[in-house]
XYZ file of N, CA, C and O in Angstrom:
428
model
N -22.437 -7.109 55.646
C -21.260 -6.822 54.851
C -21.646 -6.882 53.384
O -22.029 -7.975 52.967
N -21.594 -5.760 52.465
C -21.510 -5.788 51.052
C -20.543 -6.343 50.604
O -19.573 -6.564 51.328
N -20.571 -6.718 49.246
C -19.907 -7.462 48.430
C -19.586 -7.112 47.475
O -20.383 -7.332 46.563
N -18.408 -6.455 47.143
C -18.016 -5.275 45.609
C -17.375 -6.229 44.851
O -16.578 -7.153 45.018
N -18.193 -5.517 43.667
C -17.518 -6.920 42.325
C -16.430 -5.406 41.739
O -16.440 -4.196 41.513
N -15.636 -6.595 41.743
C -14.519 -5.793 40.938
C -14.546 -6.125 39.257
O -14.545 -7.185 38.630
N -14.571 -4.665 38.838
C -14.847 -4.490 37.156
C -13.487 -4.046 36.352
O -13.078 -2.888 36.259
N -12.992 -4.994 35.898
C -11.691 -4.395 35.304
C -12.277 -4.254 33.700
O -13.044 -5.014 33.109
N -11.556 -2.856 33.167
C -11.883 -2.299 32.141
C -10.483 -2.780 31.256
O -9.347 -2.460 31.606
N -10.709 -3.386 30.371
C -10.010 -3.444 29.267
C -9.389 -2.177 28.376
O -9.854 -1.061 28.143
N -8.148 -2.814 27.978
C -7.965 -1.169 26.876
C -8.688 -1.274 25.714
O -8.991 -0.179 25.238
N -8.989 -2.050 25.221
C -10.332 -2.400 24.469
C -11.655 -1.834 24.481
O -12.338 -1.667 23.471
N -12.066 -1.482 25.901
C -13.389 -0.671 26.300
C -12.992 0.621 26.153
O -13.786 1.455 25.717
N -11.642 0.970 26.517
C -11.054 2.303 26.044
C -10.908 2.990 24.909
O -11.107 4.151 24.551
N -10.480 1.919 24.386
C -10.319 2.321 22.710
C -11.499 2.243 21.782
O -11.546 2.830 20.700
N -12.386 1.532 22.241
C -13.872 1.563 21.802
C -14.785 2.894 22.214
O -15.706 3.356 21.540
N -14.390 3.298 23.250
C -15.194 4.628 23.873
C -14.183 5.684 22.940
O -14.754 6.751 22.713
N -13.239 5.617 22.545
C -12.537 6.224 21.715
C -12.991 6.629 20.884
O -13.387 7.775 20.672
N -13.007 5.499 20.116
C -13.950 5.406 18.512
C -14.706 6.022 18.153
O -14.725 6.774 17.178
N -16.038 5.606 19.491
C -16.883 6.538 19.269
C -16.972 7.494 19.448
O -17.893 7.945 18.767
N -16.385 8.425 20.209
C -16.516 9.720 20.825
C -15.700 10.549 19.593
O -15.657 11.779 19.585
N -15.012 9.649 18.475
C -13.889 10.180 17.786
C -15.216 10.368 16.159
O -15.241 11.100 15.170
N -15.981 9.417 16.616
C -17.046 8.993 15.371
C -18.201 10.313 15.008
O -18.680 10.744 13.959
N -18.370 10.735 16.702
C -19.701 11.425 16.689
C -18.923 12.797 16.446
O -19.695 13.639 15.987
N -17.607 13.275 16.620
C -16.930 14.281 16.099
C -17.070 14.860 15.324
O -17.511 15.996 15.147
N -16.296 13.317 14.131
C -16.601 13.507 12.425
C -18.161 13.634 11.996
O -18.584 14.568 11.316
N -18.814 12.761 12.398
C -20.218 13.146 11.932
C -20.419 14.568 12.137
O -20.481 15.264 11.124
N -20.563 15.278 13.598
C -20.437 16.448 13.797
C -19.796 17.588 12.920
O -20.387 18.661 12.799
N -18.783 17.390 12.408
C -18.211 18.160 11.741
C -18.880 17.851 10.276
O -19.375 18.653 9.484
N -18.803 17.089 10.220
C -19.558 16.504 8.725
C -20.894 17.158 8.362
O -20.991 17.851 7.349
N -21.967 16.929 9.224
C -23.314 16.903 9.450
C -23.887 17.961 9.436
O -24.635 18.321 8.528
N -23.520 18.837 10.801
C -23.575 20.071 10.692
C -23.443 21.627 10.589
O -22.269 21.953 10.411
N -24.143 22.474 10.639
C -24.047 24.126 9.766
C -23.078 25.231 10.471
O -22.191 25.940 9.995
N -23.734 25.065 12.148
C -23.819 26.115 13.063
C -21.780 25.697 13.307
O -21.207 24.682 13.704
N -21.278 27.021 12.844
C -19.706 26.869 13.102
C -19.285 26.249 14.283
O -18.545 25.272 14.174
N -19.807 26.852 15.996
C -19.910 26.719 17.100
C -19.597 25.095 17.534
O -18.674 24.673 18.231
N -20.690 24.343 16.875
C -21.125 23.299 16.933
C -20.094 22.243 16.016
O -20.130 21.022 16.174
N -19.299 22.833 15.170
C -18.159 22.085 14.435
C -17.137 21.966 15.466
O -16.623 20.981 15.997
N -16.942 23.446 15.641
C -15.885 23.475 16.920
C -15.832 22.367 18.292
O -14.875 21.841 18.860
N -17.230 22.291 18.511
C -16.943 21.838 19.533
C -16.802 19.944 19.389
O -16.288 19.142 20.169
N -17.570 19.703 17.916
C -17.207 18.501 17.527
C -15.592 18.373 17.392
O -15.053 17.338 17.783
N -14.769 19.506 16.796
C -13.129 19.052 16.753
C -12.581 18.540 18.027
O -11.706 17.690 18.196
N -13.485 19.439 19.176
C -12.721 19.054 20.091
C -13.085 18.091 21.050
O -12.617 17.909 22.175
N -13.958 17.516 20.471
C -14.494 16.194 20.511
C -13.550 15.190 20.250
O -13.060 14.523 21.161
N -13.257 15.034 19.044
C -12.388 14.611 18.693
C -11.208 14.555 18.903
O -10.478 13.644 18.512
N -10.813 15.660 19.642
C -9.358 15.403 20.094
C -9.487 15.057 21.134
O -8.656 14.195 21.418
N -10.304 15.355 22.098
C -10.551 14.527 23.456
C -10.069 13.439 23.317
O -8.943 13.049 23.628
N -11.302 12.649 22.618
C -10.985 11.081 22.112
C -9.295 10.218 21.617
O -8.534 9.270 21.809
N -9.519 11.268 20.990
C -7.358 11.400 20.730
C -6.461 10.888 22.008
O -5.685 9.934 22.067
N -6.818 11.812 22.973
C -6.250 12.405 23.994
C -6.844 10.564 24.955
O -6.170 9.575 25.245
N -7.774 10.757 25.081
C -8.494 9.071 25.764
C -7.330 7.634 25.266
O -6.844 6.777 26.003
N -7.167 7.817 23.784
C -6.724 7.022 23.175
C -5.155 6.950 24.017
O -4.702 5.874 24.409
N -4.484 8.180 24.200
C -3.143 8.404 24.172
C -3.304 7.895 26.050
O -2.544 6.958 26.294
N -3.708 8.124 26.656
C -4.012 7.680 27.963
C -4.486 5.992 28.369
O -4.184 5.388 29.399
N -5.179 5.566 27.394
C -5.398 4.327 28.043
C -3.837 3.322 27.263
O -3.362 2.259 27.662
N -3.535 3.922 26.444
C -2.085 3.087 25.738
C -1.257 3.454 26.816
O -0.407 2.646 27.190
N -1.358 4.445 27.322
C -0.095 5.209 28.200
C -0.430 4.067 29.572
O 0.412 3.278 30.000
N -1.857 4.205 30.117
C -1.532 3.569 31.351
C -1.545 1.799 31.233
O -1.837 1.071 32.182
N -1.302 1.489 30.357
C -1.205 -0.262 29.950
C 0.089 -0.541 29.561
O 0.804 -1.505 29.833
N 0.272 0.359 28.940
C 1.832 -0.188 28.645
C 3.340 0.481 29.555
O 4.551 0.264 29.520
N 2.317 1.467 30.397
C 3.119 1.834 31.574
C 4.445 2.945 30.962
O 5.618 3.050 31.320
N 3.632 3.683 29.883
C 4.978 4.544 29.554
C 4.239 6.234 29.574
O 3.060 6.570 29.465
N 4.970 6.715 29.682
C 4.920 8.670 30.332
C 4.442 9.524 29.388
O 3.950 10.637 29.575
N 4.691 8.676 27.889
C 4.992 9.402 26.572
C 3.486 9.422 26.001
O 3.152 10.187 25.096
N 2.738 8.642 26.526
C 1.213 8.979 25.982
C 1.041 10.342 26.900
O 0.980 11.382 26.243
N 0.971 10.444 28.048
C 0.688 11.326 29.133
C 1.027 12.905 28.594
O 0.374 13.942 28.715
N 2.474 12.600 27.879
C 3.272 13.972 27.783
C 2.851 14.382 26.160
O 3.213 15.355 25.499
N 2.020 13.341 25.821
C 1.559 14.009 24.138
C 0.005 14.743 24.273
O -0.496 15.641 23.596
N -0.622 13.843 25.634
C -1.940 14.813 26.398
C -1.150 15.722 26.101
O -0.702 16.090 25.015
N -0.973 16.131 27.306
C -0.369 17.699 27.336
C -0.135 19.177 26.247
O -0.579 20.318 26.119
N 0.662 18.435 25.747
C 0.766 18.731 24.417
C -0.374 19.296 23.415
O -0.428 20.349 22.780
N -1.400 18.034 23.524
C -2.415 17.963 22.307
C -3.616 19.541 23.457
O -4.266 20.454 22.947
N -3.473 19.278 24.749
C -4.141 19.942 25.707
C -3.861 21.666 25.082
O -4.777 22.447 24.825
N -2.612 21.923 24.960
C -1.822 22.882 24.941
C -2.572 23.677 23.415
O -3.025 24.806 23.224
N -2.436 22.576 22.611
C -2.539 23.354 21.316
C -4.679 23.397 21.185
O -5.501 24.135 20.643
N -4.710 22.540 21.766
C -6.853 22.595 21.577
C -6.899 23.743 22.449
O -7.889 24.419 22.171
N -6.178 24.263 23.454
C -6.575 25.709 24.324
C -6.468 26.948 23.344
O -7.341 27.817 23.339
N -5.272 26.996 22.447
C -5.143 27.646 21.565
C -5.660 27.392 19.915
O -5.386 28.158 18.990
N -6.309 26.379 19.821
C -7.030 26.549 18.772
C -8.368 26.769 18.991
O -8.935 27.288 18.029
N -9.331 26.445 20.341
C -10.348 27.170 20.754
C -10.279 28.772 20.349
O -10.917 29.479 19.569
N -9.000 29.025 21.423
C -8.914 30.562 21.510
C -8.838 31.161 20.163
O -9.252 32.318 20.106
N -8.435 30.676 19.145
C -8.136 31.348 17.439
C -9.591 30.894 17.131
O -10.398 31.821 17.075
N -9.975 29.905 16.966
C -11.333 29.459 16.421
C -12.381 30.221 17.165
O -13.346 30.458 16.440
N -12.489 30.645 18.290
C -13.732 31.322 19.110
C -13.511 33.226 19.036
O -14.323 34.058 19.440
N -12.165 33.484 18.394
C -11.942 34.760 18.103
C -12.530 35.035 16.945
O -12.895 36.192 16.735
N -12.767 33.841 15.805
C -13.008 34.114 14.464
C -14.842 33.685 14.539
O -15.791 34.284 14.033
N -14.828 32.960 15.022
C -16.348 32.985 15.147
C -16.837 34.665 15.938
O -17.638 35.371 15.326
N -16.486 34.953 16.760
C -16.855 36.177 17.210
C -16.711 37.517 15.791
O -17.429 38.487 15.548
N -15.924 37.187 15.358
C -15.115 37.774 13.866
C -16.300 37.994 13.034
O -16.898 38.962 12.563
N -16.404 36.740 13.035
C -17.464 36.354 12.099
C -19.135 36.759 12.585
O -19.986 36.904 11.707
N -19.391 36.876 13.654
C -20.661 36.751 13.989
C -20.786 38.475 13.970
O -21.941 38.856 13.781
N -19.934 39.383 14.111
C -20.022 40.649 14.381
C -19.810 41.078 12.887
O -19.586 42.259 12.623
N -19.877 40.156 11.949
C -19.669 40.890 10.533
C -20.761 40.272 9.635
O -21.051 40.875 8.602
N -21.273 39.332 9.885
C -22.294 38.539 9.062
C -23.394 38.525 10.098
O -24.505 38.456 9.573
N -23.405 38.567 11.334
C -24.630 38.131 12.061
C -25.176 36.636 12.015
O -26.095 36.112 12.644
N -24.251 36.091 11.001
C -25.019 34.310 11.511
C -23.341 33.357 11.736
O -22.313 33.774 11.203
N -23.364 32.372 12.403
C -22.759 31.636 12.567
C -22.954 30.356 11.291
O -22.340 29.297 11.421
N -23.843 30.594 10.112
C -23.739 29.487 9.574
C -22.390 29.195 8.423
O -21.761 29.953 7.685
N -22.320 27.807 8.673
C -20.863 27.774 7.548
C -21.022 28.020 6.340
O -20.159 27.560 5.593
N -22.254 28.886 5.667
C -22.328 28.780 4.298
C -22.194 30.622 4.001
O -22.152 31.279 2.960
N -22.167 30.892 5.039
C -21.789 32.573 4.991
C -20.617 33.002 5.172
O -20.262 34.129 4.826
N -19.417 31.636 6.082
C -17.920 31.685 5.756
C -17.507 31.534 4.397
O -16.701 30.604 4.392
N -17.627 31.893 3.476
C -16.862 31.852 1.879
C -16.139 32.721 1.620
O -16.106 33.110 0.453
N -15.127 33.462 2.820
C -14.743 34.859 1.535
C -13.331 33.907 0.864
O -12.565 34.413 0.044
N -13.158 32.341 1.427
C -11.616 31.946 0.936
C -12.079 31.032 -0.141
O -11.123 30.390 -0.578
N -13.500 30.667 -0.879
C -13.666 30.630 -1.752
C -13.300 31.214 -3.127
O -13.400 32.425 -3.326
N -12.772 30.156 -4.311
C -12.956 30.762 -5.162
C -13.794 30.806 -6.240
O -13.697 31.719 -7.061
């Protein structure tokens, strides 16, 4: 007969895996060039968002973290879809994805 240790996770370990996943985002977005690679740091970041809104939701036993997922789910499908239209935008008019060739909203 095995013997299973039971591991209870804190919302603490939650909100810490949060952090970071919310950390390496910003760096991401911060750090580096390739547009692609920003993008996918935002949505990095909202993941983490989304982690955050879930482990509050299932501790304090209320629906309303769950139903702001959703929500946050709803609008990152459609800001992919606008953000991956303009990178395509962009890549068929400049040929590079780097962020230093996005300037035309420079002044």
């Amino acid at each position: 007969m095995t013997r299973r240790l039971a591991v209870q996770i804190e919302l603490s370990h939650y909100l810490l895996l949060s952090a970071v996943l919310f950390a390496i985002g910003v760096l991401g977005v911060l750090t580096r060039k390739n547009l692609i690679v920003i993008l996918m740091s935002v949505e990095l970041m909202l993941n983490a968002v989304n982690l955050t809104f879930i482990a509050i939701a299932k501790f304090t036993g209320d629906l309303n973290g769950q139903l702001m997922v959703f929500f946050v789910l709803c609008v990152a499908a459609a800001e992919v879809a606008v953000g991956l239209a303009i990178l395509i935008s962009l890549w068929r008019q400049r040929g590079t994805m780097d962020i230093d060739s996005a300037n035309l909203m420079k002044w």
